[in-house]
Amino acid sequence: MTQLNPARPDAPGRDEPVPSRYALKVGDIDVLVISDGVLPISPVTMATNAPAADLKAWLGDMYLPLESMNWPLNVAVVRSGGRTVLIDSGLGTEFPGFPRAGQLATRLDAAGIDPASVTDVVLTHLHMDHIGGLLVEGFRGRLRADLRVHLAAAEAEFWAAPDFSRTDMPAPVPDVLRRTASQFLDVYRGQLRPFEKEYEVAPGVLVRRTGGHTPGHSVVRLESGGDRLTFAGDAVFQCGFDKPDWHNGFDHDPEESARVRTRLLREMAATGEQLVATHLPFPSVCHVADAGSGTFRFVPVVWDY
């Protein structure tokens, strides 16, 4: 992984009982998937339009708890063409109710990655579990002054006056999301590089707006040497493979989200490329198989040690 994960004997987190980073190559592009930790959520959040019996059966089939489950948080660091790109930044440390998340800064240090080496940040969208890491004071102070932050123009516009009328979130959440997004835009406005539909951040690193989950939600496509990998952000959740029509409570346009998810999974099943997504079990690197009847199958890759 060249400069991205050198072993440092003095790095914090080296004795973690479970791994929190996974390195892979996409052609000539170096990729490091990093776990920001986990968030506790109610399973019904993943399936707000599903009959209770169907959700209970799915959870049982997946050996998942019925009342509360851990929602993974994955981010990625990508190196291509002399640029180091951080994709999303996790939750940060301003939310004491989620003590097991917000690990990005510690885990970058453990991987030997100096935040000052990051040239670009790509944000899939402005929900707090994707931008909070950039608001951590100690971490923000270590970033370079000329950092470029890429996001869809539609996303920045949406959060000026966000509409939560079609979401199904716990009562306090919309206000926290609104406040965090507003704070982020105030802090980073001078470094934003908004794009309309797509933008090549570095050689073979293309960010593309999909909409759905939020109006400016975007995915990141990596392509080099005939290899492809897509970081799908919140376009795909754990139930999204075999239940792509289930709505997530955080979707601002649930029907469009389902359409985006189905198109994306169908495309990936056809190309055979790899998928990484924010809330799939770490490291989330997988392939997508077409299971017929408009459903899909999560096929985890074999770890390459």
mmCIF file of N, CA and C in Angstrom, residues 180-261:
data_model
loop_
_atom_site.group_PDB
_atom_site.id
_atom_site.type_symbol
_atom_site.label_atom_id
_atom_site.label_comp_id
_atom_site.label_asym_id
_atom_site.label_seq_id
_atom_site.Cartn_x
_atom_site.Cartn_y
_atom_site.Cartn_z
ATOM 1 N N THR A 180 -25.455 20.257 12.025
ATOM 2 C CA THR A 180 -24.115 19.803 11.665
ATOM 3 C C THR A 180 -23.773 20.184 10.232
ATOM 4 N N ALA A 181 -24.719 20.016 9.315
ATOM 5 C CA ALA A 181 -24.474 20.390 7.918
ATOM 6 C C ALA A 181 -24.238 21.890 7.788
ATOM 7 N N SER A 182 -25.008 22.690 8.523
ATOM 8 C CA SER A 182 -24.830 24.136 8.477
ATOM 9 C C SER A 182 -23.462 24.527 9.013
ATOM 10 N N GLN A 183 -23.054 23.912 10.106
ATOM 11 C CA GLN A 183 -21.732 24.192 10.657
ATOM 12 C C GLN A 183 -20.642 23.816 9.663
ATOM 13 N N PHE A 184 -20.798 22.647 9.031
ATOM 14 C CA PHE A 184 -19.789 22.199 8.074
ATOM 15 C C PHE A 184 -19.662 23.186 6.908
ATOM 16 N N LEU A 185 -20.785 23.617 6.366
ATOM 17 C CA LEU A 185 -20.740 24.537 5.227
ATOM 18 C C LEU A 185 -20.119 25.871 5.618
ATOM 19 N N ASP A 186 -20.380 26.309 6.836
ATOM 20 C CA ASP A 186 -19.767 27.561 7.288
ATOM 21 C C ASP A 186 -18.247 27.421 7.405
ATOM 22 N N VAL A 187 -17.800 26.283 7.949
ATOM 23 C CA VAL A 187 -16.370 26.095 8.194
ATOM 24 C C VAL A 187 -15.600 25.886 6.892
ATOM 25 N N TYR A 188 -16.176 25.132 5.957
ATOM 26 C CA TYR A 188 -15.424 24.711 4.776
ATOM 27 C C TYR A 188 -15.843 25.411 3.483
ATOM 28 N N ARG A 189 -16.686 26.414 3.582
ATOM 29 C CA ARG A 189 -17.224 27.015 2.350
ATOM 30 C C ARG A 189 -16.126 27.470 1.392
ATOM 31 N N GLY A 190 -15.070 28.024 1.909
ATOM 32 C CA GLY A 190 -13.995 28.519 1.048
ATOM 33 C C GLY A 190 -13.197 27.425 0.375
ATOM 34 N N GLN A 191 -13.346 26.179 0.835
ATOM 35 C CA GLN A 191 -12.591 25.069 0.265
ATOM 36 C C GLN A 191 -13.459 24.137 -0.579
ATOM 37 N N LEU A 192 -14.749 24.447 -0.687
ATOM 38 C CA LEU A 192 -15.651 23.591 -1.444
ATOM 39 C C LEU A 192 -15.378 23.698 -2.936
ATOM 40 N N ARG A 193 -15.444 22.539 -3.601
ATOM 41 C CA ARG A 193 -15.331 22.470 -5.053
ATOM 42 C C ARG A 193 -16.575 21.739 -5.568
ATOM 43 N N PRO A 194 -17.719 22.425 -5.650
ATOM 44 C CA PRO A 194 -18.962 21.758 -6.057
ATOM 45 C C PRO A 194 -18.939 21.378 -7.535
ATOM 46 N N PHE A 195 -19.580 20.272 -7.853
ATOM 47 C CA PHE A 195 -19.701 19.831 -9.243
ATOM 48 C C PHE A 195 -21.173 19.578 -9.532
ATOM 49 N N GLU A 196 -21.519 19.535 -10.808
ATOM 50 C CA GLU A 196 -22.923 19.352 -11.186
ATOM 51 C C GLU A 196 -23.290 17.868 -11.278
ATOM 52 N N LYS A 197 -22.682 17.140 -12.187
ATOM 53 C CA LYS A 197 -23.029 15.737 -12.386
ATOM 54 C C LYS A 197 -21.887 14.809 -12.014
ATOM 55 N N GLU A 198 -20.668 15.107 -12.482
ATOM 56 C CA GLU A 198 -19.530 14.261 -12.140
ATOM 57 C C GLU A 198 -18.249 15.078 -12.257
ATOM 58 N N TYR A 199 -17.205 14.552 -11.581
ATOM 59 C CA TYR A 199 -15.936 15.265 -11.595
ATOM 60 C C TYR A 199 -14.810 14.278 -11.319
ATOM 61 N N GLU A 200 -13.713 14.368 -12.098
ATOM 62 C CA GLU A 200 -12.557 13.503 -11.874
ATOM 63 C C GLU A 200 -11.629 14.192 -10.877
ATOM 64 N N VAL A 201 -11.566 13.648 -9.678
ATOM 65 C CA VAL A 201 -10.802 14.242 -8.582
ATOM 66 C C VAL A 201 -9.314 13.971 -8.747
ATOM 67 N N ALA A 202 -8.982 12.772 -9.195
ATOM 68 C CA ALA A 202 -7.603 12.334 -9.435
ATOM 69 C C ALA A 202 -7.676 11.322 -10.569
ATOM 70 N N PRO A 203 -6.554 10.941 -11.166
ATOM 71 C CA PRO A 203 -6.614 9.992 -12.276
ATOM 72 C C PRO A 203 -7.362 8.713 -11.890
ATOM 73 N N GLY A 204 -8.457 8.433 -12.603
ATOM 74 C CA GLY A 204 -9.244 7.234 -12.348
ATOM 75 C C GLY A 204 -10.158 7.314 -11.151
ATOM 76 N N VAL A 205 -10.300 8.494 -10.550
ATOM 77 C CA VAL A 205 -11.153 8.673 -9.367
ATOM 78 C C VAL A 205 -12.263 9.658 -9.741
ATOM 79 N N LEU A 206 -13.438 9.125 -10.048
ATOM 80 C CA LEU A 206 -14.542 9.913 -10.573
ATOM 81 C C LEU A 206 -15.690 9.920 -9.572
ATOM 82 N N VAL A 207 -16.112 11.099 -9.141
ATOM 83 C CA VAL A 207 -17.270 11.216 -8.264
ATOM 84 C C VAL A 207 -18.470 11.587 -9.120
ATOM 85 N N ARG A 208 -19.600 10.904 -8.863
ATOM 86 C CA ARG A 208 -20.790 11.068 -9.716
ATOM 87 C C ARG A 208 -22.037 11.200 -8.852
ATOM 88 N N ARG A 209 -22.831 12.214 -9.117
ATOM 89 C CA ARG A 209 -24.059 12.419 -8.350
ATOM 90 C C ARG A 209 -25.125 11.412 -8.764
ATOM 91 N N THR A 210 -25.766 10.795 -7.781
ATOM 92 C CA THR A 210 -26.863 9.857 -8.021
ATOM 93 C C THR A 210 -28.194 10.401 -7.530
ATOM 94 N N GLY A 211 -28.171 11.263 -6.499
ATOM 95 C CA GLY A 211 -29.419 11.675 -5.859
ATOM 96 C C GLY A 211 -30.034 10.510 -5.092
ATOM 97 N N GLY A 212 -31.275 10.696 -4.690
ATOM 98 C CA GLY A 212 -31.988 9.636 -3.987
ATOM 99 C C GLY A 212 -31.901 9.795 -2.486
ATOM 100 N N HIS A 213 -30.864 9.248 -1.889
ATOM 101 C CA HIS A 213 -30.716 9.302 -0.435
ATOM 102 C C HIS A 213 -30.766 10.747 0.051
ATOM 103 N N THR A 214 -30.036 11.614 -0.600
ATOM 104 C CA THR A 214 -30.184 13.068 -0.509
ATOM 105 C C THR A 214 -30.119 13.589 -1.942
ATOM 106 N N PRO A 215 -30.557 14.827 -2.195
ATOM 107 C CA PRO A 215 -30.551 15.311 -3.582
ATOM 108 C C PRO A 215 -29.180 15.305 -4.234
ATOM 109 N N GLY A 216 -28.131 15.497 -3.452
ATOM 110 C CA GLY A 216 -26.789 15.510 -4.033
ATOM 111 C C GLY A 216 -25.966 14.294 -3.692
ATOM 112 N N HIS A 217 -26.603 13.232 -3.193
ATOM 113 C CA HIS A 217 -25.840 12.025 -2.855
ATOM 114 C C HIS A 217 -25.020 11.574 -4.064
ATOM 115 N N SER A 218 -23.781 11.160 -3.798
ATOM 116 C CA SER A 218 -22.858 10.795 -4.876
ATOM 117 C C SER A 218 -22.142 9.494 -4.552
ATOM 118 N N VAL A 219 -21.654 8.842 -5.590
ATOM 119 C CA VAL A 219 -20.813 7.658 -5.452
ATOM 120 C C VAL A 219 -19.461 7.978 -6.087
ATOM 121 N N VAL A 220 -18.452 7.195 -5.721
ATOM 122 C CA VAL A 220 -17.106 7.399 -6.247
ATOM 123 C C VAL A 220 -16.682 6.150 -6.995
ATOM 124 N N ARG A 221 -16.370 6.293 -8.264
ATOM 125 C CA ARG A 221 -15.946 5.179 -9.102
ATOM 126 C C ARG A 221 -14.441 5.240 -9.302
ATOM 127 N N LEU A 222 -13.752 4.168 -8.931
ATOM 128 C CA LEU A 222 -12.317 4.037 -9.163
ATOM 129 C C LEU A 222 -12.115 3.091 -10.334
ATOM 130 N N GLU A 223 -11.242 3.463 -11.262
ATOM 131 C CA GLU A 223 -10.989 2.619 -12.426
ATOM 132 C C GLU A 223 -9.550 2.766 -12.879
ATOM 133 N N SER A 224 -8.840 1.631 -12.985
ATOM 134 C CA SER A 224 -7.442 1.648 -13.418
ATOM 135 C C SER A 224 -7.055 0.256 -13.874
ATOM 136 N N GLY A 225 -6.373 0.190 -15.009
ATOM 137 C CA GLY A 225 -5.843 -1.078 -15.484
ATOM 138 C C GLY A 225 -6.878 -2.157 -15.677
ATOM 139 N N GLY A 226 -8.099 -1.769 -16.019
ATOM 140 C CA GLY A 226 -9.163 -2.735 -16.222
ATOM 141 C C GLY A 226 -9.881 -3.141 -14.956
ATOM 142 N N ASP A 227 -9.435 -2.665 -13.789
ATOM 143 C CA ASP A 227 -10.106 -2.940 -12.515
ATOM 144 C C ASP A 227 -11.036 -1.784 -12.172
ATOM 145 N N ARG A 228 -12.138 -2.117 -11.486
ATOM 146 C CA ARG A 228 -13.092 -1.086 -11.078
ATOM 147 C C ARG A 228 -13.590 -1.370 -9.664
ATOM 148 N N LEU A 229 -13.834 -0.299 -8.926
ATOM 149 C CA LEU A 229 -14.435 -0.388 -7.598
ATOM 150 C C LEU A 229 -15.278 0.863 -7.406
ATOM 151 N N THR A 230 -16.458 0.699 -6.812
ATOM 152 C CA THR A 230 -17.324 1.832 -6.516
ATOM 153 C C THR A 230 -17.541 1.947 -5.021
ATOM 154 N N PHE A 231 -17.273 3.147 -4.484
ATOM 155 C CA PHE A 231 -17.646 3.480 -3.115
ATOM 156 C C PHE A 231 -19.041 4.070 -3.197
ATOM 157 N N ALA A 232 -20.033 3.354 -2.645
ATOM 158 C CA ALA A 232 -21.431 3.682 -2.905
ATOM 159 C C ALA A 232 -22.079 4.537 -1.836
ATOM 160 N N GLY A 233 -21.323 4.959 -0.819
ATOM 161 C CA GLY A 233 -21.925 5.796 0.212
ATOM 162 C C GLY A 233 -23.140 5.139 0.825
ATOM 163 N N ASP A 234 -24.263 5.870 0.862
ATOM 164 C CA ASP A 234 -25.494 5.344 1.449
ATOM 165 C C ASP A 234 -26.498 4.897 0.394
ATOM 166 N N ALA A 235 -26.015 4.587 -0.803
ATOM 167 C CA ALA A 235 -26.914 4.052 -1.829
ATOM 168 C C ALA A 235 -27.301 2.610 -1.533
ATOM 169 N N VAL A 236 -26.456 1.894 -0.782
ATOM 170 C CA VAL A 236 -26.693 0.475 -0.502
ATOM 171 C C VAL A 236 -26.499 0.215 0.986
ATOM 172 N N PHE A 237 -27.506 -0.361 1.611
ATOM 173 C CA PHE A 237 -27.417 -0.803 2.999
ATOM 174 C C PHE A 237 -27.428 -2.327 3.034
ATOM 175 N N GLN A 238 -27.299 -2.902 4.220
ATOM 176 C CA GLN A 238 -27.128 -4.347 4.316
ATOM 177 C C GLN A 238 -28.309 -5.118 3.736
ATOM 178 N N CYS A 239 -29.516 -4.595 3.912
ATOM 179 C CA CYS A 239 -30.692 -5.285 3.378
ATOM 180 C C CYS A 239 -30.942 -4.954 1.911
ATOM 181 N N GLY A 240 -30.149 -4.040 1.342
ATOM 182 C CA GLY A 240 -30.435 -3.537 0.008
ATOM 183 C C GLY A 240 -30.209 -4.515 -1.120
ATOM 184 N N PHE A 241 -29.475 -5.604 -0.844
ATOM 185 C CA PHE A 241 -29.213 -6.579 -1.898
ATOM 186 C C PHE A 241 -30.448 -7.420 -2.194
ATOM 187 N N ASP A 242 -30.975 -8.093 -1.170
ATOM 188 C CA ASP A 242 -32.133 -8.956 -1.412
ATOM 189 C C ASP A 242 -33.455 -8.229 -1.214
ATOM 190 N N LYS A 243 -33.406 -7.005 -0.654
ATOM 191 C CA LYS A 243 -34.622 -6.203 -0.481
ATOM 192 C C LYS A 243 -34.364 -4.779 -0.986
ATOM 193 N N PRO A 244 -34.053 -4.623 -2.265
ATOM 194 C CA PRO A 244 -33.670 -3.284 -2.756
ATOM 195 C C PRO A 244 -34.793 -2.262 -2.699
ATOM 196 N N ASP A 245 -36.056 -2.720 -2.553
ATOM 197 C CA ASP A 245 -37.172 -1.785 -2.512
ATOM 198 C C ASP A 245 -37.517 -1.346 -1.096
ATOM 199 N N TRP A 246 -36.807 -1.829 -0.094
ATOM 200 C CA TRP A 246 -37.036 -1.359 1.270
ATOM 201 C C TRP A 246 -36.482 0.050 1.419
ATOM 202 N N HIS A 247 -37.221 0.879 2.134
ATOM 203 C CA HIS A 247 -36.834 2.274 2.321
ATOM 204 C C HIS A 247 -36.056 2.445 3.618
ATOM 205 N N ASN A 248 -35.041 3.285 3.570
ATOM 206 C CA ASN A 248 -34.289 3.629 4.757
ATOM 207 C C ASN A 248 -34.859 4.915 5.349
ATOM 208 N N GLY A 249 -34.939 4.966 6.668
ATOM 209 C CA GLY A 249 -35.532 6.130 7.313
ATOM 210 C C GLY A 249 -34.795 7.427 7.061
ATOM 211 N N PHE A 250 -33.530 7.334 6.644
ATOM 212 C CA PHE A 250 -32.731 8.529 6.369
ATOM 213 C C PHE A 250 -32.811 8.953 4.903
ATOM 214 N N ASP A 251 -33.553 8.214 4.078
ATOM 215 C CA ASP A 251 -33.717 8.586 2.674
ATOM 216 C C ASP A 251 -34.618 9.810 2.568
ATOM 217 N N HIS A 252 -34.147 10.845 1.905
ATOM 218 C CA HIS A 252 -34.962 12.040 1.701
ATOM 219 C C HIS A 252 -35.919 11.867 0.529
ATOM 220 N N ASP A 253 -35.653 10.922 -0.360
ATOM 221 C CA ASP A 253 -36.572 10.551 -1.439
ATOM 222 C C ASP A 253 -36.540 9.027 -1.534
ATOM 223 N N PRO A 254 -37.370 8.338 -0.740
ATOM 224 C CA PRO A 254 -37.261 6.875 -0.651
ATOM 225 C C PRO A 254 -37.446 6.146 -1.978
ATOM 226 N N GLU A 255 -38.406 6.574 -2.779
ATOM 227 C CA GLU A 255 -38.640 5.870 -4.046
ATOM 228 C C GLU A 255 -37.457 6.042 -4.996
ATOM 229 N N GLU A 256 -36.929 7.261 -5.079
ATOM 230 C CA GLU A 256 -35.766 7.475 -5.941
ATOM 231 C C GLU A 256 -34.558 6.720 -5.412
ATOM 232 N N SER A 257 -34.412 6.649 -4.098
ATOM 233 C CA SER A 257 -33.312 5.876 -3.515
ATOM 234 C C SER A 257 -33.376 4.422 -3.954
ATOM 235 N N ALA A 258 -34.573 3.850 -3.943
ATOM 236 C CA ALA A 258 -34.725 2.459 -4.369
ATOM 237 C C ALA A 258 -34.369 2.291 -5.835
ATOM 238 N N ARG A 259 -34.749 3.267 -6.661
ATOM 239 C CA ARG A 259 -34.406 3.189 -8.083
ATOM 240 C C ARG A 259 -32.895 3.311 -8.278
ATOM 241 N N VAL A 260 -32.264 4.250 -7.576
ATOM 242 C CA VAL A 260 -30.812 4.415 -7.662
ATOM 243 C C VAL A 260 -30.115 3.132 -7.235
ATOM 244 N N ARG A 261 -30.542 2.555 -6.140
ATOM 245 C CA ARG A 261 -29.927 1.329 -5.613
ATOM 246 C C ARG A 261 -30.039 0.186 -6.621
#
